[in-house]
Each structure stands twice: as structure tokens, then as C-alpha cells.
């Protein structure tokens, strides 16, 4: 990491919204007292400008993405501590990070160093986990469309597999029958408890007609599932995941309770503990409205203990698959305002951050709103009477907007915008609209007044982008 000491004095400003100037180091609308997250962010933005990661001038980078490594470690520690406090000390627990939330090898490596494993949902994600040094016994494979080759590889490596449907189970039956040796992989069935949808349909995976898992409440399904487990000694797990953002904790907890009850029924039928582990998925929602990290993992555990107290008596090993909640609050996008103009009386700031980074926000802004913070070209929070402005991205379609009529200090060419809470499913899952290149991602660490950056993913070069688009085969279709 490179380091630079930056003046850490707080700047009173209205860069995050409307209202009177807040106390130093505090965002508008917050409770009295210091807000370390806001002061820390201002320090990091200034350091990023001074160290040349982003800037206002022609020769400067117009866009950079940042990850708070200490914040990610803190989230992992909070997750581990919340479950450890509720379980008997000897209970086997694997916290597997959902790779799709932040598919960067250095991030997986960082989380592995905190004791977390990986949940993967494709051959590509498995490749990332292996590149990060994750061992098979710390890896869980989920996907509704696993190929026979992927299943064969997982079984050969001893990776845990959650089976999605009857046809996949038949494939595993055949693979196990063809290899008379012991089954190395823990194998479970993904159960759809059909407990209902949350506020975001697209992220609700426990609906009556969800594409995921074995439907628990369909006619005859429960008896079939109990029999399937009883007939296969190597089926030792049950898995569920009710969804993520927009799914309230009580609804998640109901799904987990339903699967715990099914495990008890299977074990009663077999006459011993055939199901020894329950994979409860993840799904802790994230607060995108402020710097507060709510709800907490302790809140999640409390909801589970209310709905299914026996889950915490040590009878079952547990697996979790949290993603967004571990990294979202620890990401920050910094983008230059290239132009500022007025159209139809509405100020519009044209920036380098748009649909390629915040795809869900652009296509579903009501569901995925983001905060916008305004800085000048030096990285100092902007001052000035708030004004309703559009904040637009660089893509060539009218809807490429991060925010409409957002109240911010007036933005001008050369200013910077910051988009917090983007450490999951934003810049780590690039959308290549208009062949916009992937930006650089740097991790950062703050020690006193010093900010150190480390490159986690280099910016995609234009030659690499062109090569990826088939340049080596340019005459193939002639």
C-alpha cells in the first residue's frame, strides 16, 4: 500500500443532502455527536485525490472504486461473534461468503484470513475461490443449473453441494453409483419453504413459484423429501435461503424454522441424526439510507432464536451464506463531474459513474436508491445552498441516472461525487454497456491521519477491452 498523511480536520458542509450545516464530521440529519464513518470517508476522498487515484483534470483518472479493508474485517468479526455468542462452543459453524456479492480474489482472500469460507454459484466463482486459496472443505456450491461436469468436479474435490432439484439429485445418484468409494462431499437439498416474498420480488427466493430448490408445500413434496433423505445415507444436510434485500428478518426466520422442522422429521423417520447440518443461507438486509449498519447480525440471530430456538442447542452444525451485508457498507465510488449543464431548468451533472457500476439503481431506481455526496476537485466536501439536480452517468441512454432531482450543493465540472455503500453488487459486478471499461478497485486502510491504498483490481485497459470483444477474430464472419 502507498501512504500519505492527509489533514484530518472535518469540514462542515451539506455535501450529503439538505438542511443547515452539520457539526464537524457529521452528515446532515444525523444525531448529535461525531460520526466516524463520515469523517473517515472525507479523509479517504482527499487522500485519493492527493495520491492520484482520481482527480479533476484532463490527465487524472475520472473514476475509481474503493473498499474499506478494516470495515470488511469488522463485519466478518461481527458475524462470527453473533453466532458464537448464541451457540454451544463445540458447534461446527462455517460462515461462507457469497462470492457473487463481491467477486474479487483479494476480497475473498481477506475474508478467508478472518476465518470465512466461500459460497459459489458457478464454475467461475469456484475458480475465484480456489485462486484465493479456499480449501474444498471451506467451500459450498449452490446453483440451480449445475452441469454434470461441475457436479463431478465438486464431488471429486470434496466440496459441499446443495442440490436444487430432482433431476440434479438423479445426476448425483449416478455419479455416486459410478464411484464406489466413500462420498467426500457433504451433500444437502435446497428447500424452498414457500413462505412468501419480501419487498423486492426479484430477490425473494421463497415464493410459491420460485425457481430455486425443492418446493416444500407442493402436494406430496414433504413426504417425498423425507423419503429421499432416508434412502440416501450421504444426504446429510438441508439448505434454505429466502432472499436478501427487502426480505424482513421474521420472514427469513420462518423459512429457517420450516427447514429445521423438516430436518427433525427426517431424523425421526431414520431413527438417528441423518441430517447433521443446516445451511441457513444469508439474506441480512442492508441499510442504504445512512451510515448506520442496521440491522445487525445480532438482530438476525435474535430473530432466528425467537422462531427456531432449538436451532441453537448444538444439535446441528450450521452454515451461513452472507454476502451483501459483509461488504456493501465498505465500498465507495468516486467519479469526476465531466460537465454540468441545465436542461429544462433542471441542473444535470454528467459523471463517469452510471449503469456500468450501479446497474440495479439505474434500471430500478425506486428499489435501489443510492446516496450521493458532493466534493470539490481537491476532495473537500462542497458547500453551498442545496439545489435539486440530476446526477447522470456516461452511458448513451436517457435513463442512465444515479439520482433525479437530488438536493445537493451545486455541482460543477471538475467536482467529484462519492457514492457510498457500493461494496456489493455495484462496481464489483461490472456491466459492459457502451464498452465502458472496468474501473480500478483499491482497498484502503486508515491509520491515524494516514491513508494507505492497495490495488485490488487494475483498471481495464482499452487494448484489453478490444481484445475481449473479439479483435483477434475480426475477420471470422466475413
Coordinates of C-alpha atoms in Angstrom, one line a residue:
X1 CA 0.0 0.0 0.0
X2 CA 1.1 3.6 -0.6
X3 CA 0.6 6.0 2.2
X4 CA 0.0 9.7 2.6
X5 CA -0.9 11.8 5.7
X6 CA -3.8 14.0 5.0
X7 CA -5.2 16.8 7.0
X8 CA -8.0 15.2 9.0
X9 CA -9.8 18.3 10.1
X10 CA -13.5 17.9 9.5
X11 CA -15.2 20.3 7.0
X12 CA -18.7 21.5 7.8
X13 CA -20.8 21.1 4.7
X14 CA -24.0 20.0 3.0
X15 CA -22.4 17.5 0.6
X16 CA -24.8 14.8 1.6
X17 CA -28.2 16.5 1.3
X18 CA -30.2 19.4 2.5
X19 CA -30.5 21.4 5.7
X20 CA -28.2 23.5 7.8
X21 CA -24.5 22.9 8.0
X22 CA -23.9 19.9 10.3
X23 CA -21.5 19.7 13.1
X24 CA -17.9 19.0 12.0
X25 CA -17.5 15.3 10.9
X26 CA -21.3 14.7 10.8
X27 CA -23.7 14.3 7.9
X28 CA -26.9 16.2 7.7
X29 CA -29.9 14.7 9.5
X30 CA -27.7 12.6 11.9
X31 CA -28.0 12.6 15.7
X32 CA -25.7 14.9 17.6
X33 CA -22.2 13.7 18.2
X34 CA -19.3 12.5 16.0
X35 CA -19.9 10.2 13.0
X36 CA -16.6 8.4 12.5
X37 CA -17.8 6.9 9.1
X38 CA -18.3 10.4 7.6
X39 CA -15.1 11.9 8.9
X40 CA -13.2 8.8 7.8
X41 CA -14.7 9.0 4.3
X42 CA -13.8 12.6 3.9
X43 CA -10.2 11.8 4.8
X44 CA -10.1 8.9 2.3
X45 CA -11.6 11.1 -0.5
X46 CA -8.9 13.7 0.0
X47 CA -6.2 11.1 0.1
X48 CA -7.5 9.5 -3.1
X49 CA -7.2 12.9 -4.9
X50 CA -3.8 13.7 -3.5
X51 CA -2.4 10.2 -4.4
X52 CA -3.6 10.4 -7.9
X53 CA -6.3 7.7 -7.8
X54 CA -8.9 10.2 -9.1
X55 CA -8.9 13.8 -10.0
X56 CA -10.5 16.9 -11.7
X57 CA -8.1 17.5 -14.5
X58 CA -7.6 16.0 -18.0
X59 CA -4.7 13.8 -17.1
X60 CA -6.3 12.5 -13.9
X61 CA -8.3 9.3 -13.6
X62 CA -12.0 10.1 -13.8
X63 CA -13.3 7.2 -11.8
X64 CA -12.1 4.9 -9.0
X65 CA -13.7 2.4 -6.6
X66 CA -12.6 1.9 -3.1
X67 CA -13.0 -0.8 -0.4
X68 CA -12.5 -0.3 3.3
X69 CA -10.5 -3.4 4.4
X70 CA -10.9 -2.7 8.1
X71 CA -14.6 -2.3 7.7
X72 CA -14.8 -5.7 5.9
X73 CA -12.9 -7.3 8.7
X74 CA -15.1 -5.7 11.3
X75 CA -18.2 -7.1 9.6
X76 CA -16.8 -10.6 9.4
X77 CA -15.9 -10.4 13.1
X78 CA -19.4 -9.2 14.0
X79 CA -20.9 -12.1 12.1
X80 CA -18.7 -14.7 13.8
X81 CA -19.3 -13.2 17.2
X82 CA -23.1 -13.0 16.9
X83 CA -23.4 -16.8 16.2
X84 CA -20.6 -17.8 18.6
X85 CA -22.5 -16.0 21.4
X86 CA -25.7 -18.0 20.7
X87 CA -24.2 -21.5 20.2
X88 CA -22.6 -24.1 22.4
X89 CA -18.8 -23.8 21.9
X90 CA -18.4 -27.1 20.2
X91 CA -21.0 -26.4 17.5
X92 CA -19.5 -26.7 14.0
X93 CA -20.1 -23.5 12.0
X94 CA -19.0 -22.4 8.6
X95 CA -19.6 -18.8 7.5
X96 CA -19.3 -18.9 3.7
X97 CA -19.2 -15.6 1.9
X98 CA -21.5 -15.4 -1.1
X99 CA -18.9 -14.7 -3.8
X100 CA -21.4 -13.1 -6.2
X101 CA -21.7 -10.2 -3.8
X102 CA -18.1 -9.1 -4.3
X103 CA -16.2 -11.4 -6.8
X104 CA -12.7 -10.1 -6.3
X105 CA -10.0 -12.6 -5.4
X106 CA -8.2 -10.2 -2.9
X107 CA -11.6 -9.7 -1.1
X108 CA -12.1 -13.5 -0.8
X109 CA -8.5 -13.8 0.4
X110 CA -9.1 -11.1 3.0
X111 CA -12.3 -12.8 4.3
X112 CA -10.6 -16.2 4.3
X113 CA -8.0 -14.6 6.7
X114 CA -10.8 -13.8 9.1
X115 CA -12.0 -17.4 9.0
X116 CA -14.7 -17.2 6.4
X117 CA -15.3 -19.7 3.6
X118 CA -16.9 -19.2 0.2
X119 CA -20.3 -19.9 -1.2
X120 CA -20.1 -20.2 -5.0
X121 CA -22.8 -20.4 -7.6
X122 CA -20.8 -21.1 -10.8
X123 CA -17.6 -22.6 -12.2
X124 CA -16.3 -19.1 -12.4
X125 CA -16.9 -18.3 -8.8
X126 CA -15.4 -21.6 -7.8
X127 CA -12.3 -20.6 -9.8
X128 CA -12.1 -17.3 -7.9
X129 CA -12.4 -19.1 -4.5
X130 CA -9.7 -21.6 -5.4
X131 CA -7.5 -18.7 -6.6
X132 CA -8.0 -17.1 -3.2
X133 CA -6.7 -20.2 -1.5
X134 CA -10.0 -21.5 -0.2
X135 CA -9.9 -25.2 0.6
X136 CA -12.7 -27.5 -0.6
X137 CA -13.9 -28.1 3.0
X138 CA -14.5 -24.3 3.3
X139 CA -16.5 -24.1 0.0
X140 CA -20.2 -24.6 -0.7
X141 CA -21.6 -25.0 -4.2
X142 CA -25.1 -23.6 -4.9
X143 CA -26.6 -23.1 -8.4
X144 CA -29.9 -24.0 -10.0
X145 CA -28.2 -25.1 -13.2
X146 CA -25.1 -27.1 -12.3
X147 CA -23.7 -29.2 -15.1
X148 CA -22.7 -32.8 -14.7
X149 CA -19.1 -31.8 -15.1
X150 CA -19.4 -29.2 -12.3
X151 CA -21.0 -31.8 -10.0
X152 CA -18.3 -34.3 -10.8
X153 CA -15.6 -31.8 -10.0
X154 CA -17.2 -30.8 -6.8
X155 CA -17.6 -34.4 -5.6
X156 CA -14.0 -35.2 -6.6
X157 CA -12.7 -32.2 -4.6
X158 CA -15.0 -32.8 -1.6
X159 CA -16.8 -29.5 -1.9
X160 CA -20.2 -29.2 -0.2
X161 CA -23.1 -29.4 -2.7
X162 CA -26.6 -28.2 -2.2
X163 CA -28.9 -30.0 -4.7
X164 CA -31.5 -27.8 -6.4
X165 CA -34.0 -30.3 -7.9
X166 CA -34.9 -33.9 -8.6
X167 CA -33.1 -34.2 -11.9
X168 CA -29.9 -32.9 -10.3
X169 CA -30.3 -35.4 -7.5
X170 CA -30.6 -38.2 -10.1
X171 CA -27.3 -37.0 -11.6
X172 CA -25.6 -37.2 -8.3
X173 CA -27.1 -40.7 -7.7
X174 CA -25.5 -41.7 -11.0
X175 CA -22.1 -40.1 -10.2
X176 CA -22.0 -41.7 -6.7
X177 CA -23.0 -45.1 -8.1
X178 CA -20.2 -44.9 -10.7
X179 CA -17.6 -44.3 -7.9
X180 CA -17.8 -47.0 -5.2
X181 CA -15.5 -45.1 -2.9
X182 CA -16.8 -43.0 0.1
X183 CA -18.6 -39.8 -0.6
X184 CA -16.3 -37.0 0.3
X185 CA -18.6 -34.1 -0.2
X186 CA -21.3 -33.0 2.3
X187 CA -24.5 -33.1 0.2
X188 CA -27.7 -31.4 1.0
X189 CA -31.1 -30.5 -0.5
X190 CA -32.1 -26.9 -1.1
X191 CA -35.5 -26.4 0.3
X192 CA -37.9 -23.7 -0.8
X193 CA -40.1 -23.2 2.3
X194 CA -42.6 -21.2 0.2
X195 CA -43.0 -18.7 3.0
X196 CA -43.6 -15.7 0.7
X197 CA -41.9 -12.7 -0.9
X198 CA -40.3 -9.6 0.6
X199 CA -40.4 -6.1 -0.8
X200 CA -38.3 -6.9 -3.8
X201 CA -39.8 -9.7 -5.9
X202 CA -36.6 -10.3 -7.9
X203 CA -34.7 -11.1 -4.7
X204 CA -37.3 -13.2 -3.0
X205 CA -36.4 -16.8 -3.4
X206 CA -39.0 -18.5 -1.1
X207 CA -42.2 -17.7 -3.1
X208 CA -44.7 -20.3 -4.2
X209 CA -43.2 -20.5 -7.7
X210 CA -39.5 -19.6 -7.1
X211 CA -37.1 -21.2 -9.5
X212 CA -34.9 -22.3 -6.6
X213 CA -34.9 -25.6 -4.7
X214 CA -37.4 -28.3 -3.7
X215 CA -40.8 -26.8 -3.0
X216 CA -41.8 -27.9 0.5
X217 CA -45.5 -27.2 0.4
X218 CA -46.4 -28.6 -3.0
X219 CA -48.7 -31.7 -2.9
X220 CA -46.8 -34.7 -1.8
X221 CA -43.5 -32.9 -1.6
X222 CA -42.8 -33.2 2.1
X223 CA -43.2 -37.0 2.2
X224 CA -41.1 -37.3 -1.0
X225 CA -38.3 -35.2 0.6
X226 CA -38.3 -37.2 3.8
X227 CA -38.1 -40.4 1.9
X228 CA -35.4 -39.2 -0.4
X229 CA -33.2 -38.3 2.6
X230 CA -34.0 -41.6 4.4
X231 CA -33.0 -43.6 1.3
X232 CA -29.6 -41.9 0.8
X233 CA -27.1 -42.1 3.7
X234 CA -24.9 -39.5 2.1
X235 CA -27.7 -36.8 2.2
X236 CA -26.7 -35.1 5.5
X237 CA -27.7 -31.5 5.0
X238 CA -30.7 -29.3 4.3
X239 CA -30.3 -25.8 2.9
X240 CA -32.6 -22.8 2.6
X241 CA -32.3 -19.2 1.5
X242 CA -35.4 -17.0 1.5
X243 CA -33.9 -14.0 -0.2
X244 CA -31.9 -10.9 0.7
X245 CA -32.5 -7.2 0.3
X246 CA -36.2 -6.4 1.1
X247 CA -36.9 -9.6 2.9
X248 CA -37.6 -8.9 6.6
X249 CA -35.9 -10.9 9.3
X250 CA -39.1 -12.6 10.6
X251 CA -39.8 -13.9 7.1
X252 CA -36.3 -15.2 6.8
X253 CA -36.6 -16.8 10.2
X254 CA -39.8 -18.6 9.3
X255 CA -38.1 -20.2 6.4
X256 CA -35.2 -21.4 8.6
X257 CA -37.8 -22.8 11.1
X258 CA -39.5 -24.7 8.4
X259 CA -36.3 -26.4 7.3
X260 CA -35.3 -27.2 10.9
X261 CA -38.7 -28.9 11.4
X262 CA -38.1 -30.9 8.2
X263 CA -34.7 -32.0 9.5
X264 CA -36.3 -33.2 12.7
X265 CA -38.8 -35.1 10.7
X266 CA -36.2 -36.8 8.6
X267 CA -34.1 -37.8 11.6
X268 CA -37.2 -39.2 13.3
X269 CA -38.0 -41.3 10.3
X270 CA -34.5 -42.6 10.0
X271 CA -34.2 -43.2 13.8
X272 CA -31.0 -41.3 14.2
X273 CA -29.4 -38.0 13.2
X274 CA -29.1 -38.4 9.4
X275 CA -29.3 -34.6 8.9
X276 CA -26.5 -33.2 10.9
X277 CA -26.1 -29.7 9.3
X278 CA -28.5 -27.0 8.3
X279 CA -27.3 -24.4 5.8
X280 CA -29.5 -21.3 6.6
X281 CA -28.3 -19.2 3.7
X282 CA -27.8 -15.4 4.3
X283 CA -30.0 -12.5 3.4
X284 CA -29.4 -9.9 6.1
X285 CA -30.7 -6.7 4.5
X286 CA -28.5 -3.6 4.3
X287 CA -29.5 0.0 5.2
X288 CA -28.6 2.2 2.2
X289 CA -30.2 5.4 3.7
X290 CA -27.4 6.3 6.1
X291 CA -24.0 5.2 7.5
X292 CA -25.7 3.1 10.2
X293 CA -25.1 -0.6 9.8
X294 CA -28.6 -1.9 10.6
X295 CA -30.0 -4.5 11.1
X296 CA -27.1 -6.2 12.8
X297 CA -26.0 -9.9 12.8
X298 CA -27.1 -9.9 16.5
X299 CA -30.6 -8.8 15.3
X300 CA -30.5 -11.7 12.8
X301 CA -29.6 -14.2 15.4
X302 CA -32.2 -12.9 17.8
X303 CA -34.9 -13.4 15.1
X304 CA -33.8 -16.9 14.5
X305 CA -33.7 -17.7 18.2
X306 CA -37.3 -16.5 18.5
X307 CA -38.5 -18.5 15.6
X308 CA -36.4 -21.7 16.0
X309 CA -34.8 -21.8 19.4
X310 CA -33.8 -25.5 19.0
X311 CA -31.5 -24.5 16.1
X312 CA -29.1 -23.1 18.7
X313 CA -28.9 -26.1 21.0
X314 CA -25.9 -27.6 19.3
X315 CA -27.8 -30.5 17.7
X316 CA -26.9 -29.3 14.2
X317 CA -23.9 -27.8 12.6
X318 CA -24.6 -24.5 10.8
X319 CA -23.6 -23.0 7.5
X320 CA -24.3 -19.3 6.6
X321 CA -24.0 -17.6 3.2
X322 CA -24.0 -13.9 3.8
X323 CA -22.8 -11.6 1.1
X324 CA -24.1 -8.1 0.7
X325 CA -24.1 -7.4 4.5
X326 CA -20.4 -8.2 4.7
X327 CA -19.1 -5.8 2.1
X328 CA -21.8 -3.3 0.9
X329 CA -21.2 -0.6 3.6
X330 CA -17.5 -0.7 2.9
X331 CA -17.5 0.3 -0.8
X332 CA -17.1 3.8 -2.2
X333 CA -17.3 5.1 -5.8
X334 CA -15.5 8.3 -6.7
X335 CA -16.3 9.9 -10.0
X336 CA -15.4 13.2 -11.7
X337 CA -18.1 15.5 -12.9
X338 CA -17.1 16.0 -16.5
X339 CA -19.8 18.5 -17.4
X340 CA -22.5 20.4 -15.6
X341 CA -25.4 21.9 -17.6
X342 CA -29.0 22.8 -17.3
X343 CA -31.9 21.3 -19.3
X344 CA -35.5 22.4 -19.0
X345 CA -34.5 24.3 -15.9
X346 CA -33.0 21.2 -14.3
X347 CA -29.3 21.1 -13.5
X348 CA -27.6 17.9 -14.7
X349 CA -24.2 16.7 -13.6
X350 CA -22.6 14.4 -16.2
X351 CA -20.3 12.0 -14.4
X352 CA -18.3 8.9 -15.1
X353 CA -20.3 6.6 -12.8
X354 CA -23.5 5.2 -14.1
X355 CA -25.1 2.0 -15.3
X356 CA -21.8 0.1 -15.6
X357 CA -21.4 0.3 -11.8
X358 CA -24.8 0.8 -10.4
X359 CA -26.9 -1.3 -12.8
X360 CA -29.7 -2.1 -10.4
X361 CA -30.0 1.6 -9.4
X362 CA -30.3 2.8 -13.0
X363 CA -32.9 0.2 -14.1
X364 CA -34.9 0.2 -10.8
X365 CA -34.1 3.5 -9.0
X366 CA -37.1 3.3 -6.7
X367 CA -35.9 -0.1 -5.3
X368 CA -32.2 0.6 -5.3
X369 CA -31.6 4.3 -4.5
X370 CA -28.1 5.4 -3.6
X371 CA -26.7 8.3 -1.6
X372 CA -24.7 10.9 -3.4
X373 CA -22.1 13.1 -1.7
X374 CA -20.5 16.1 -3.3
X375 CA -16.8 17.1 -3.2
X376 CA -14.8 19.6 -5.0
X377 CA -11.8 18.7 -7.2
X378 CA -9.5 18.7 -4.1
X379 CA -11.6 16.1 -2.4
X380 CA -13.1 18.6 0.1
X381 CA -16.8 18.4 0.9
X382 CA -18.7 21.0 -1.1
X383 CA -20.6 23.8 0.5
X384 CA -23.4 25.9 -0.9
X385 CA -27.2 26.1 -0.8
X386 CA -28.6 22.7 -1.8
X387 CA -30.1 22.6 -5.3
X388 CA -32.2 19.9 -6.9
X389 CA -30.0 18.2 -9.6
X390 CA -29.8 15.1 -11.7
X391 CA -26.7 13.0 -11.4
X392 CA -26.1 11.2 -14.6
X393 CA -23.7 8.5 -15.8
X394 CA -21.8 8.3 -19.1
X395 CA -23.9 5.7 -20.9
X396 CA -25.8 6.7 -24.1
X397 CA -29.4 6.2 -22.9
X398 CA -31.6 8.7 -21.1
X399 CA -32.2 6.5 -18.1
X400 CA -28.5 6.3 -17.0
X401 CA -29.1 8.3 -13.9
X402 CA -27.8 7.7 -10.4
X403 CA -30.3 10.2 -9.0
X404 CA -33.0 12.6 -10.2
X405 CA -33.8 15.9 -8.6
X406 CA -31.4 15.2 -5.7
X407 CA -30.8 18.0 -3.3
X408 CA -27.0 18.7 -3.3
X409 CA -24.7 21.7 -3.3
X410 CA -24.3 22.9 -6.9
X411 CA -22.1 20.6 -8.9
X412 CA -19.6 22.0 -11.4
X413 CA -17.2 20.5 -13.9
X414 CA -14.2 19.1 -12.1
X415 CA -16.1 18.3 -8.9
X416 CA -16.3 14.8 -7.6
X417 CA -19.3 12.7 -6.5
X418 CA -19.0 9.9 -4.0
X419 CA -21.4 7.0 -3.9
X420 CA -21.1 5.1 -0.6
X421 CA -22.5 1.6 0.3
X422 CA -21.3 0.2 -3.1
X423 CA -19.1 -2.7 -1.9
X424 CA -21.5 -5.4 -3.0
X425 CA -23.3 -5.9 -6.4
X426 CA -22.1 -2.5 -7.7
X427 CA -18.7 -1.9 -9.1
X428 CA -17.6 -5.5 -8.5
X429 CA -20.3 -6.8 -11.0
X430 CA -19.4 -4.6 -14.0
X431 CA -22.0 -4.1 -16.8
X432 CA -20.3 -3.5 -20.1
X433 CA -22.8 -1.1 -21.6
X434 CA -21.2 1.1 -24.3
X435 CA -18.0 -0.9 -23.9
X436 CA -17.2 1.2 -20.8
X437 CA -14.0 -0.3 -19.2
X438 CA -13.9 -1.8 -15.8
X439 CA -12.5 0.8 -13.3
X440 CA -9.7 0.2 -10.9
X441 CA -10.6 -1.1 -7.4
X442 CA -8.3 -0.2 -4.4
X443 CA -8.5 -1.3 -0.9
X444 CA -7.7 1.3 1.8
X445 CA -6.6 1.3 5.4
X446 CA -6.7 4.4 7.7
X447 CA -4.1 4.6 10.4
X448 CA -4.5 7.9 12.3
X449 CA -4.3 10.6 9.6
X450 CA -2.5 8.3 7.1
X451 CA -4.5 6.6 4.3
X452 CA -2.9 3.6 2.6
X453 CA -4.2 2.2 -0.7
X454 CA -3.6 -1.2 -2.3
X455 CA -4.6 -2.1 -5.8
X456 CA -7.2 -5.0 -5.7
X457 CA -8.1 -4.9 -9.4
X458 CA -6.4 -2.8 -12.1
X459 CA -8.5 -0.7 -14.5
X460 CA -9.3 -2.5 -17.7
X461 CA -7.1 -1.1 -20.5
X462 CA -8.6 -0.2 -23.8
X463 CA -6.5 -2.8 -25.7
X464 CA -7.7 -5.4 -23.2
X465 CA -11.3 -4.3 -23.8
X466 CA -10.9 -4.5 -27.5
X467 CA -9.3 -7.9 -27.3
X468 CA -12.1 -9.2 -25.1
X469 CA -14.6 -8.0 -27.9
X470 CA -13.0 -10.4 -30.4
X471 CA -10.3 -8.3 -32.0
X472 CA -8.2 -11.4 -32.7
X473 CA -11.1 -12.8 -34.7
X474 CA -12.1 -9.7 -36.6
X475 CA -12.4 -11.4 -40.0
X476 CA -14.1 -14.5 -38.7
X477 CA -17.6 -13.5 -40.0
X478 CA -16.5 -12.3 -43.4

